[in-house]
CSV table of C-alpha atoms in Angstrom, one decimal:
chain,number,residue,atom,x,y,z
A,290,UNK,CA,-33.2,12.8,-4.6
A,291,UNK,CA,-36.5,11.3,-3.7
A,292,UNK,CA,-36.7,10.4,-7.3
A,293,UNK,CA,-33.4,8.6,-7.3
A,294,UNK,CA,-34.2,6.6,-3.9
A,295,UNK,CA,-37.0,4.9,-5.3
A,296,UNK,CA,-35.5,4.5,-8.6
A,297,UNK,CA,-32.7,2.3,-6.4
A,298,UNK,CA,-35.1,0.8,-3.8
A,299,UNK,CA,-37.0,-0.6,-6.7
A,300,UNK,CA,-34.6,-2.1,-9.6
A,301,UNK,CA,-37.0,-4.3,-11.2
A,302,UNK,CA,-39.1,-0.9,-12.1
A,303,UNK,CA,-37.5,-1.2,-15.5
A,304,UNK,CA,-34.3,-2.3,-16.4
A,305,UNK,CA,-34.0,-0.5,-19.4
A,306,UNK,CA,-34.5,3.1,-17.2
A,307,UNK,CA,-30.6,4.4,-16.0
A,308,UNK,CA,-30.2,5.1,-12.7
A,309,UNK,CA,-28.4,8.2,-12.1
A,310,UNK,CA,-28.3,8.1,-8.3
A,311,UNK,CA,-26.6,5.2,-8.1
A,312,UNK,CA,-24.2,6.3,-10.8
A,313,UNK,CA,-23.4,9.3,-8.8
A,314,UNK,CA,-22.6,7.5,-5.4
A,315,UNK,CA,-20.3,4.9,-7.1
A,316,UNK,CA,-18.8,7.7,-8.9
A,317,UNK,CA,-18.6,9.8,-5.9
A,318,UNK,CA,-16.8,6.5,-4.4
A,319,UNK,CA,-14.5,6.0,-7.0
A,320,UNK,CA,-13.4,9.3,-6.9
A,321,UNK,CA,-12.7,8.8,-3.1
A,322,UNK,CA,-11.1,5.3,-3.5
A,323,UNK,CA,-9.0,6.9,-6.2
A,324,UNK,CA,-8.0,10.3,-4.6
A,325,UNK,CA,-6.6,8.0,-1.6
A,326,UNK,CA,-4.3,5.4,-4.2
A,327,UNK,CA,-3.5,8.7,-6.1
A,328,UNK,CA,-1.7,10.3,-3.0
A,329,UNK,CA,0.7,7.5,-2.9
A,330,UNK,CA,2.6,8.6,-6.0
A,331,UNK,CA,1.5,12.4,-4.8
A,332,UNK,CA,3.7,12.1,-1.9
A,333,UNK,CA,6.9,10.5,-3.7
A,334,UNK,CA,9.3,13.8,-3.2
A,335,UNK,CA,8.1,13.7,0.5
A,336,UNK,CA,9.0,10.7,1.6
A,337,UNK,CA,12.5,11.0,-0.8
A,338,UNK,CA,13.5,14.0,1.5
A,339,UNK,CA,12.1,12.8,4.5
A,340,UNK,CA,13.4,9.3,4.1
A,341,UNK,CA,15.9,9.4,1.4
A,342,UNK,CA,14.4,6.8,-0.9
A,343,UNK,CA,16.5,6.0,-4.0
A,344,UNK,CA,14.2,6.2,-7.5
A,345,UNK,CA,14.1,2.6,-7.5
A,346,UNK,CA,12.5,2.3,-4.0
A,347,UNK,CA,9.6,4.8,-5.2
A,348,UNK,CA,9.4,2.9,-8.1
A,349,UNK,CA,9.0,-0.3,-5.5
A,350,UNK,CA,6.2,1.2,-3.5
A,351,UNK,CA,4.3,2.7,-6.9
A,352,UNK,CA,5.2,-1.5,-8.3
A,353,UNK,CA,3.8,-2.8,-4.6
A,354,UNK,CA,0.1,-0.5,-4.7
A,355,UNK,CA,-0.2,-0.9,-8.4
A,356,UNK,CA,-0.1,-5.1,-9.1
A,357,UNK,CA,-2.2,-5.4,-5.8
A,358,UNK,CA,-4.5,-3.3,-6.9
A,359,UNK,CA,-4.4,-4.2,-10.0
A,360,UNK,CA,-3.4,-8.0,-10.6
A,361,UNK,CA,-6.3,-9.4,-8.5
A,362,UNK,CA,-8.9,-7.3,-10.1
A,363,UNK,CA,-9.5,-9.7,-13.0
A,364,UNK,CA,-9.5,-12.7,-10.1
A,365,UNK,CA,-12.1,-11.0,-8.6
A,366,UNK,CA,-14.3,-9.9,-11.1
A,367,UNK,CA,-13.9,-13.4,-12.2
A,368,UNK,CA,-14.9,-14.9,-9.2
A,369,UNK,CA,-18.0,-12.2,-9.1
A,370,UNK,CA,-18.8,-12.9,-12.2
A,371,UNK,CA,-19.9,-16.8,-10.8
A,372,UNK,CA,-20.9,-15.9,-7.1
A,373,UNK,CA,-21.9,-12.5,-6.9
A,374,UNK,CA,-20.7,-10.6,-3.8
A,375,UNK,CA,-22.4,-7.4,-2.8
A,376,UNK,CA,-21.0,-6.2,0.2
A,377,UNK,CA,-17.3,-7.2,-0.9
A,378,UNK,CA,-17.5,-3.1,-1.9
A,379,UNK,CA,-17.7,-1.6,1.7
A,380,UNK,CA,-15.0,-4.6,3.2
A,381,UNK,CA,-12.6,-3.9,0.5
A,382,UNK,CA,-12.9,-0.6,1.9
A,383,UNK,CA,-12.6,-0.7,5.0
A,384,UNK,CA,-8.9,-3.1,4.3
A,385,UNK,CA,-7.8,0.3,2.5
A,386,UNK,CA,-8.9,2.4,6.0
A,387,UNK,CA,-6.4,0.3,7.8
A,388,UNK,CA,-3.8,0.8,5.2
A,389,UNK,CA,-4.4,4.8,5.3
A,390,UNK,CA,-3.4,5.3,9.0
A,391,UNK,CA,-0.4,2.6,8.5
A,392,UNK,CA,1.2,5.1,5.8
A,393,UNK,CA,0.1,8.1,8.4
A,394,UNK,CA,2.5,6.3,11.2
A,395,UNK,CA,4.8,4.6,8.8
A,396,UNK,CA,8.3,4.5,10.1
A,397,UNK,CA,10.4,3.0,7.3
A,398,UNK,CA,10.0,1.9,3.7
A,399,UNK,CA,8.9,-1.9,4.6
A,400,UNK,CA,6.3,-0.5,6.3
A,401,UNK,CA,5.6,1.4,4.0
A,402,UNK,CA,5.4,-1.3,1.5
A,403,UNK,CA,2.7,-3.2,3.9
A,404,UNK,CA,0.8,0.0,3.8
A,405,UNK,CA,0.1,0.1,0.5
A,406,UNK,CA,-0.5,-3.3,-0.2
A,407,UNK,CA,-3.9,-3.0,2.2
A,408,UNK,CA,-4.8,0.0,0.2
A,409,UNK,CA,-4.2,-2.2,-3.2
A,410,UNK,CA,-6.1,-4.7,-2.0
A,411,UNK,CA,-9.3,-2.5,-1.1
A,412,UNK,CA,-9.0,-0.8,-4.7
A,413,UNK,CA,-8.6,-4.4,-6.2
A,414,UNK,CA,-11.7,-5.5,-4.9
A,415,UNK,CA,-13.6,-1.9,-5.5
A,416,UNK,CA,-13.0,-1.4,-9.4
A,417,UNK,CA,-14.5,-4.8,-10.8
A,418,UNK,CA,-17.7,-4.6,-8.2
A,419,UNK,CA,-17.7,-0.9,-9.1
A,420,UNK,CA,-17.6,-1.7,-12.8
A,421,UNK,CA,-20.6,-4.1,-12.5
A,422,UNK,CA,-22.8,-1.4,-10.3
A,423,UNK,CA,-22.4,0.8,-13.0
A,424,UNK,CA,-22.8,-1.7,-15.6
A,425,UNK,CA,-26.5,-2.9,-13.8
A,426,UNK,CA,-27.2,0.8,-13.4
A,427,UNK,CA,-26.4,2.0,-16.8
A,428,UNK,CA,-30.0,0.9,-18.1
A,429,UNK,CA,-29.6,1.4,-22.4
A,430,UNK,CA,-27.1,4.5,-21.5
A,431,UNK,CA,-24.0,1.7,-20.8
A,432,UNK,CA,-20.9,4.7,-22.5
A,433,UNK,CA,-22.3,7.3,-20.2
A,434,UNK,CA,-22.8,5.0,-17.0
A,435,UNK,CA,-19.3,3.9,-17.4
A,436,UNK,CA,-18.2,7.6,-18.4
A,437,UNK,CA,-19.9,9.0,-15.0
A,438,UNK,CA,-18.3,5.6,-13.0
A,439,UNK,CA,-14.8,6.3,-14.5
A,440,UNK,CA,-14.5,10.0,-14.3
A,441,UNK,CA,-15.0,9.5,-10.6
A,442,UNK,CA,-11.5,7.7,-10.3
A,443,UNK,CA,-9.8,10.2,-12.5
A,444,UNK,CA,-11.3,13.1,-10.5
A,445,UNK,CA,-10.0,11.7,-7.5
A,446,UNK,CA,-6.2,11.4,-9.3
A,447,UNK,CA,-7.0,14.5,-9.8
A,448,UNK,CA,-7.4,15.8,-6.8
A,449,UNK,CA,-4.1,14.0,-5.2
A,450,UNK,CA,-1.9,16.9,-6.0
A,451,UNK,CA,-3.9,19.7,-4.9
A,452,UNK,CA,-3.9,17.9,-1.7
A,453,UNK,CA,-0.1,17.1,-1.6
A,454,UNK,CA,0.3,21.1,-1.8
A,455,UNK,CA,-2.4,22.0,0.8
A,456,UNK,CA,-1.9,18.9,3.3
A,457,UNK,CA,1.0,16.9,2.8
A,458,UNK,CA,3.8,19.7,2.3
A,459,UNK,CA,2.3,21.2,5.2
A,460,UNK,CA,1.8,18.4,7.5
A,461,UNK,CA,4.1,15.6,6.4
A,462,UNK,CA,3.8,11.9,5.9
A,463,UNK,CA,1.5,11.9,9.1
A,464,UNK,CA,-0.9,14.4,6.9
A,465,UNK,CA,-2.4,10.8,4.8
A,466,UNK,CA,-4.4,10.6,8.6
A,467,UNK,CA,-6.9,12.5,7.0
A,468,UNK,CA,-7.4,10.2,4.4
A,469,UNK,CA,-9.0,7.7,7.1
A,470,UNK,CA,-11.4,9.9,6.9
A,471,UNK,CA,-11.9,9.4,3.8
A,472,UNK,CA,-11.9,5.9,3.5
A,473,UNK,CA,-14.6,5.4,6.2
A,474,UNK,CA,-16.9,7.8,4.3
A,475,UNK,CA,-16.7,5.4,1.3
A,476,UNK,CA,-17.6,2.6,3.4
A,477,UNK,CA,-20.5,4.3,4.7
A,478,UNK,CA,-21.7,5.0,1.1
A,479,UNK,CA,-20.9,1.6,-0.2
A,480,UNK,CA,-23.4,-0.2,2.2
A,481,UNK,CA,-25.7,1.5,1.0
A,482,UNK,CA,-24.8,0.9,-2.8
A,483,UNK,CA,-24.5,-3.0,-1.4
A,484,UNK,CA,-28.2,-2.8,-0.2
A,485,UNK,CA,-29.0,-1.7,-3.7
A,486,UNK,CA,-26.5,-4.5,-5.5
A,487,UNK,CA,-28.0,-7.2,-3.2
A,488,UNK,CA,-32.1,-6.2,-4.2
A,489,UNK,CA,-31.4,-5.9,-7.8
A,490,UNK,CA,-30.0,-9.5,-7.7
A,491,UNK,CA,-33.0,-10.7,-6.4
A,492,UNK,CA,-35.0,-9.3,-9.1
A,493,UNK,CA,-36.5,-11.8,-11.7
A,494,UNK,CA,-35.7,-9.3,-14.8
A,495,UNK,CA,-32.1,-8.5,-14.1
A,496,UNK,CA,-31.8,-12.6,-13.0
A,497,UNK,CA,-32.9,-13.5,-16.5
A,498,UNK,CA,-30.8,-10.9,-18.6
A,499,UNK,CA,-27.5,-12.1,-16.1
A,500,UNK,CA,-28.4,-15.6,-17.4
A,501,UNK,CA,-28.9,-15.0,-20.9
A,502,UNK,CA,-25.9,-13.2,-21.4
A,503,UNK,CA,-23.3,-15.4,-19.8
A,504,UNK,CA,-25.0,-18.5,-21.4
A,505,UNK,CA,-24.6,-16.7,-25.0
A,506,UNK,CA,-20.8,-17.4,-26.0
A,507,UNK,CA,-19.7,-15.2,-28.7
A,508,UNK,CA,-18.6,-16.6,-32.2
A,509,UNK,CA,-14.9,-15.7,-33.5
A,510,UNK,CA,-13.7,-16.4,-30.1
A,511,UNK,CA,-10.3,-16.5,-31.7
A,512,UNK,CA,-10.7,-13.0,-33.0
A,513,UNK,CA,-12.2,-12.0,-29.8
A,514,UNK,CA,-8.8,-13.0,-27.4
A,515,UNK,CA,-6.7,-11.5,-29.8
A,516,UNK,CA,-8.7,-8.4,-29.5
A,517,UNK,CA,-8.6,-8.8,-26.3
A,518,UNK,CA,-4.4,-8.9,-26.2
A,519,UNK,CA,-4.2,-5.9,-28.4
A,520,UNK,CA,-6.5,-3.8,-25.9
A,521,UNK,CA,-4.4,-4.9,-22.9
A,522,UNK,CA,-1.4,-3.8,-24.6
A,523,UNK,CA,-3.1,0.2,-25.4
A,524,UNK,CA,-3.8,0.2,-21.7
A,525,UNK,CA,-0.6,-0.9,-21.1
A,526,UNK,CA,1.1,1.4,-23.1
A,527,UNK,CA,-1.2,4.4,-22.2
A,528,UNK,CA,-0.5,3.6,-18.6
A,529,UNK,CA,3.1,3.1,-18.5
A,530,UNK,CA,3.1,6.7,-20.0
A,531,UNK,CA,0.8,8.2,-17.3
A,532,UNK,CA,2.9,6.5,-15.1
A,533,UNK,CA,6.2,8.6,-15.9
A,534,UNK,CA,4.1,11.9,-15.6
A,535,UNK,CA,2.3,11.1,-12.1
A,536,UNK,CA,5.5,9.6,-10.8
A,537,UNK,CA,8.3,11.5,-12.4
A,538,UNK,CA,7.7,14.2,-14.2
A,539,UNK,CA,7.5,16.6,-11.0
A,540,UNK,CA,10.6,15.8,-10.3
A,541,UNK,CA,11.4,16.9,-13.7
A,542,UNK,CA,10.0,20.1,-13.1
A,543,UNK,CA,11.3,20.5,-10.2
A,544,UNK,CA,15.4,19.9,-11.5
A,545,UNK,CA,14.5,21.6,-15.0
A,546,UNK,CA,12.6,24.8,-13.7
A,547,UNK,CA,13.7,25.5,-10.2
A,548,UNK,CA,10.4,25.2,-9.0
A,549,UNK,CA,9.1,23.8,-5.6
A,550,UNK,CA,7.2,20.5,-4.8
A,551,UNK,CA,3.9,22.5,-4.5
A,552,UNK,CA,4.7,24.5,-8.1
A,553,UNK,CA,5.6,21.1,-9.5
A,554,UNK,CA,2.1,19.5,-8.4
A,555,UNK,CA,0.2,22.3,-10.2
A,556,UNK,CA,1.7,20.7,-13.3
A,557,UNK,CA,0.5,17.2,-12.5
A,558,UNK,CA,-2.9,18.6,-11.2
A,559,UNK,CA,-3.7,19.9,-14.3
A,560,UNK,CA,-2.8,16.7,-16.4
A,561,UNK,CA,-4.9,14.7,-14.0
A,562,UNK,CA,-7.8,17.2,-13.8
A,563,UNK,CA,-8.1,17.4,-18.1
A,564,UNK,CA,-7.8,13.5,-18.3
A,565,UNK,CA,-11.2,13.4,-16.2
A,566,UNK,CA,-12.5,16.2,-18.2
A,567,UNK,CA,-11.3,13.6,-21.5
A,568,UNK,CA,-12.5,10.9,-19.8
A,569,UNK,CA,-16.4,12.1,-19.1
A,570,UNK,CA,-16.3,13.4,-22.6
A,571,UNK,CA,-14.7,10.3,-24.1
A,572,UNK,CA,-17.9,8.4,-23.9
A,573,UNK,CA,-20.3,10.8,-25.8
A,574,UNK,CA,-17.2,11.6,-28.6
A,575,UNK,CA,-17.1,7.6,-29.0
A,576,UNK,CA,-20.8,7.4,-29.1
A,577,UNK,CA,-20.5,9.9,-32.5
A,578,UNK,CA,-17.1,8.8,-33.8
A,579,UNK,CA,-16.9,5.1,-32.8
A,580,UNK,CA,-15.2,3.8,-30.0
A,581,UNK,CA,-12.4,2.2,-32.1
A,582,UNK,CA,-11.6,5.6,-33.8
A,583,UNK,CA,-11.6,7.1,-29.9
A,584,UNK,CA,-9.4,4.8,-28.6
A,585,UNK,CA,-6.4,5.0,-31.8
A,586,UNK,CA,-6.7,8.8,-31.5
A,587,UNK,CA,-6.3,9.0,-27.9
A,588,UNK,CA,-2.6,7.5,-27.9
A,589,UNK,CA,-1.7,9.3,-31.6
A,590,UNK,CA,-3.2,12.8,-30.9
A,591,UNK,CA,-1.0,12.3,-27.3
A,592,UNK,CA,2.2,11.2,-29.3
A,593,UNK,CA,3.1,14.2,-31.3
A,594,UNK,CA,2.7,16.5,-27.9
A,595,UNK,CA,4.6,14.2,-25.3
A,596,UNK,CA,8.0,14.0,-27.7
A,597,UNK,CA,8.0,18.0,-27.9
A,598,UNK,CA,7.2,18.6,-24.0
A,599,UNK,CA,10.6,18.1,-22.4
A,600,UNK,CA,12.4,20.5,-24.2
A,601,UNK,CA,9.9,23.5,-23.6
A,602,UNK,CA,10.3,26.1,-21.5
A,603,UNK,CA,7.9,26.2,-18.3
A,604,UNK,CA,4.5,28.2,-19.4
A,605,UNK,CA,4.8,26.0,-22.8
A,606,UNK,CA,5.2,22.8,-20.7
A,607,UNK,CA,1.6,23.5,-18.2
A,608,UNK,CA,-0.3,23.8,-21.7
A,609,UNK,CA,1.1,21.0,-23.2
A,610,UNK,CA,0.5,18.3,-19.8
A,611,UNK,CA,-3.3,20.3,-19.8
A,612,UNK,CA,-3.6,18.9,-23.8
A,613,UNK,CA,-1.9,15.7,-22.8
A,614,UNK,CA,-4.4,15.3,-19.5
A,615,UNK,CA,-7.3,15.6,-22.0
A,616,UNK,CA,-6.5,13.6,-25.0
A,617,UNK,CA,-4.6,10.9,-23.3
A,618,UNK,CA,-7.3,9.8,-20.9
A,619,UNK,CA,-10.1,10.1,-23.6
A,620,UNK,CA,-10.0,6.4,-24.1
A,621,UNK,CA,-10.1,5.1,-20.2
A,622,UNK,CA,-14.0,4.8,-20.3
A,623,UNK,CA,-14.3,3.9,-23.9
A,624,UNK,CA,-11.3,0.9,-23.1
A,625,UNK,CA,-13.4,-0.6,-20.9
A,626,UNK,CA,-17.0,-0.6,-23.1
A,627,UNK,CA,-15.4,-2.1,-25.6
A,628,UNK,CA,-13.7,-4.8,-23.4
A,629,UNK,CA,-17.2,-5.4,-22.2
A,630,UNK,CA,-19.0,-5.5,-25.8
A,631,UNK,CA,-15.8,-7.7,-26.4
A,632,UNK,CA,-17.0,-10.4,-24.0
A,633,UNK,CA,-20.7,-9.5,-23.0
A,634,UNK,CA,-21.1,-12.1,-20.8
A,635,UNK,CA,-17.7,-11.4,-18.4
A,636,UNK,CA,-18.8,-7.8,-16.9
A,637,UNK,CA,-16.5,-8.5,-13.6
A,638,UNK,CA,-13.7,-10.2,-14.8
A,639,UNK,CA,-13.1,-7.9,-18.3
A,640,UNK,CA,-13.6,-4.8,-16.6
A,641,UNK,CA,-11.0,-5.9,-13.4
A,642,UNK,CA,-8.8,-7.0,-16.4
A,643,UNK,CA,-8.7,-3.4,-18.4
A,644,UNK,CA,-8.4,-1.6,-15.6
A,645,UNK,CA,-6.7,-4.3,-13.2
A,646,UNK,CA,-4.5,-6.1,-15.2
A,647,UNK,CA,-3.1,-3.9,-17.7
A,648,UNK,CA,-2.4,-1.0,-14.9
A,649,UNK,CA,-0.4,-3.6,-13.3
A,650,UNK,CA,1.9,-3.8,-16.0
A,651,UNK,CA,2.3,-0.2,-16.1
A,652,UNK,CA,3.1,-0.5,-12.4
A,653,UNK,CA,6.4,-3.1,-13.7
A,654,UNK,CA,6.6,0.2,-16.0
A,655,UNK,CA,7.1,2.7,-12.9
A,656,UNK,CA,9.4,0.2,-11.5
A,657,UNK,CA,11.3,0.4,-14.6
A,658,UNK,CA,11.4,4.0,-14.8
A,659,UNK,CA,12.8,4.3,-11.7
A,660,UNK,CA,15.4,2.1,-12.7
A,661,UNK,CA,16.5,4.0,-15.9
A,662,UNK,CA,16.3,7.4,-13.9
A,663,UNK,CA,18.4,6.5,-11.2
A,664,UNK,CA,21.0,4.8,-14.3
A,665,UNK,CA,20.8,7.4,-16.7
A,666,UNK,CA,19.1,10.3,-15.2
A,667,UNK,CA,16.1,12.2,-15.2
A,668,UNK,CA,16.1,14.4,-18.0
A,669,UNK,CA,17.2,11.5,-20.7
A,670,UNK,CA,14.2,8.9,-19.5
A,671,UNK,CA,11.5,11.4,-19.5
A,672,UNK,CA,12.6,12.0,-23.3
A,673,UNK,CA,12.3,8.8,-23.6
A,674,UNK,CA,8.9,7.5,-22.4
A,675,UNK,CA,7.7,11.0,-24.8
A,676,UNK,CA,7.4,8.5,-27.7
A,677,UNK,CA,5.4,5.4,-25.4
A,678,UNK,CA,2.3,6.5,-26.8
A,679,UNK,CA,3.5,6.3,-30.5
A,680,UNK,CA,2.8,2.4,-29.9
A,681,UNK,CA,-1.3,3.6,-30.2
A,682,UNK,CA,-0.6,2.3,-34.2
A,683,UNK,CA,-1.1,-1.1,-32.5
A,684,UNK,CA,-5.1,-0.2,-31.6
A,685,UNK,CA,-5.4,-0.2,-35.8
A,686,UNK,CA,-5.5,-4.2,-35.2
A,687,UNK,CA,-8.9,-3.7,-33.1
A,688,UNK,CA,-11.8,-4.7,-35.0
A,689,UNK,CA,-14.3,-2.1,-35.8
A,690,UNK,CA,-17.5,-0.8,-33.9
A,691,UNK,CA,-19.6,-2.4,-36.7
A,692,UNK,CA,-17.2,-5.7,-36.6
A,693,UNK,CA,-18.5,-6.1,-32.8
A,694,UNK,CA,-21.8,-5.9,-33.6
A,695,UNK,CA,-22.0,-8.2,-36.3
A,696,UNK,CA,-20.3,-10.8,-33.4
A,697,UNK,CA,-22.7,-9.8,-30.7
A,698,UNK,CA,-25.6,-10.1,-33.0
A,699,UNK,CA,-24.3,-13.5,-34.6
């Protein structure tokens, strides 16, 4: 610890050294900023009983969280990217405290709505500014930096279930109190980290590589954006698919098994808790296999899997979300490396747009989910989205790990 504290105290030590305390607190962070969004969704076939929401109203809700959260991420790490911002981390938490005791004492589904856009708002202004701490932390180790940042967030989807089944079945809508504090934890942590962002600013050798690399513009721009499009369409599709298991497919457990809310969460538990597992490892397996090769197998390896789990019986179905969980989410850190290698001089504004922007058009994607459910039921649309991640054939357009080089290096 001692070790760690002066490793952040004094940034300019060497900029090439990574500095795994800070990667730990801004992990630890995301997985609390995460594990509070990730409730949301968790407590879907609560408030349907307790308030008797239609599908397309949950759908609504996941649609309101989801393109707050996740629209202005690119805006901010845009707007970063020119005037950096360090304590914008701890205020966009504090914006997502006021939205956690709104849902606690939430009386109808407008409120309910305004709720959840404060939360989005503090998790659109977290993910870009966390993106960059890891980034400027990452020293030469930038897979495994974002790999440690990243699997943070998916631990704390993780976790969302676990405490739907302990606190919110239990306790009710009023249980997300807890969550506040949760929230003010974060914010406690993030000043810190802020003290941190704000000295390493200031130093001359991080200054001068912040400079350089947003003053290089990369050749084959045109190759570059329509990279770029292709890799917001995987997220896209990759999302939209998570989408219909965190949102829906407990519900699907829950008509096609007989099983209770809390059985049905164990399901969605384990495909959360796997995905961080795939996630963390995602980072090192891209590191030996390529990131390119990572990112088409994490869609195709899901594909074959997802078609064949709706018509399985229940002990066939746990294994096969478990599988899912892992090779699904193998690509989320690598996704956003290569967005960054992509554009090496727009830390903030690619990283808000990978994870930002393409998760907010999986949120139109849980809107539209909802729809189709409530039109043509459950069973028939969870068939359906089981051949989304088929459309991972689209990452063979992306060029190749040596192809980025050769443009980084030109």
């Amino acid at each position: 610890m001692l070790a760690a504290k002066t490793q952040a105290t004094r940034p300019e030590a060497d900029a090439n050294k990574t500095l795994y305390g800070i990667l730990v607190i801004i992990g630890f962070c995301h997985m609390l900023n995460d594990s509070i969004q990730a409730i949301i969704p968790a407590m879907f076939p609560i408030l349907e009983r307790s308030m008797g929401l239609t599908f397309t109203q949950l759908g609504l809700i996941s649609f309101a969280l989801q393109m707050t959260a996740s629209v202005a991420q690119p805006v901010v790490g845009w707007y970063t990217d020119k005037k950096p911002f360090p304590y914008a981390l701890p205020i966009g938490l504090t914006s997502t405290f006021f939205g956690v005791i709104g849902l606690a004492f939430a009386p109808n589904f407008i409120t309910i709505i305004l709720s959840v856009l404060f939360i989005g708002v503090g998790s659109a202004v977290f993910h870009p500014e966390g993106s960059r701490v890891a980034y400027m932390a990452a020293g030469n180790r930038r897979g495994l930096a974002q790999s440690i940042y990243q699997v943070g967030g998916n631990s704390g989807q993780a976790l969302a279930p676990v405490i739907t089944a302990l606190i919110l079945v239990p306790l009710g809508q009023f249980g997300a109190i807890w969550f506040s504090f949760v929230a003010a934890l974060a914010v406690g942590l993030l000043f810190y980290i802020a003290g941190w962002y704000a000295r390493t600013l200031k130093a001359v050798e991080i200054q001068k590589k912040v400079k350089k690399a947003v003053s290089a513009v990369p050749r084959n721009m045109k190759a570059i954006k329509l990279a770029l499009v292709v890799l917001v369409l995987f997220v896209f599709a990759r999302t939209w698919y998570m989408s219909s298991i965190t949102n829906f497919y407990s519900f699907y457990v829950i008509e096609k098994y007989g099983y209770t809310i809390s059985q049905a969460q164990i399901y969605i538990f384990l495909f959360l808790a796997t995905g961080a597992l795939g996630t963390f490892f995602g980072g090192p397996l891209a590191d030996k296999f390529g990131k390119r090769n990572v990112i088409i197998a994490s869609l195709l390896g899901t594909a074959p899997l997802a078609v064949f789990l709706p018509f399985v019986g229940p002990h066939i179905a746990i294994v096969l979300v478990t599988v899912i969980g892992f090779i699904l989410l193998s690509s989320f850190s690598v996704t956003v490396v290569y967005a960054q290698e992509l554009m090496p001089g727009k830390i903030g504004m690619v990283s808000g747009l990978i994870v930002g922007l393409a998760f907010g058009m999986g949120a139109i994607g849980g809107v539209a989910i909802g729809s189709i459910i409530d039109a043509i039921g459950l069973a028939p649309t969870i068939i359906m989205m089981g051949f989304l991640p088929l459309l991972g054939f689209i990452a063979f357009l992306l060029p190749t790990d040596q192809k980025l080089n050769e443009w980084n290096l030109a």
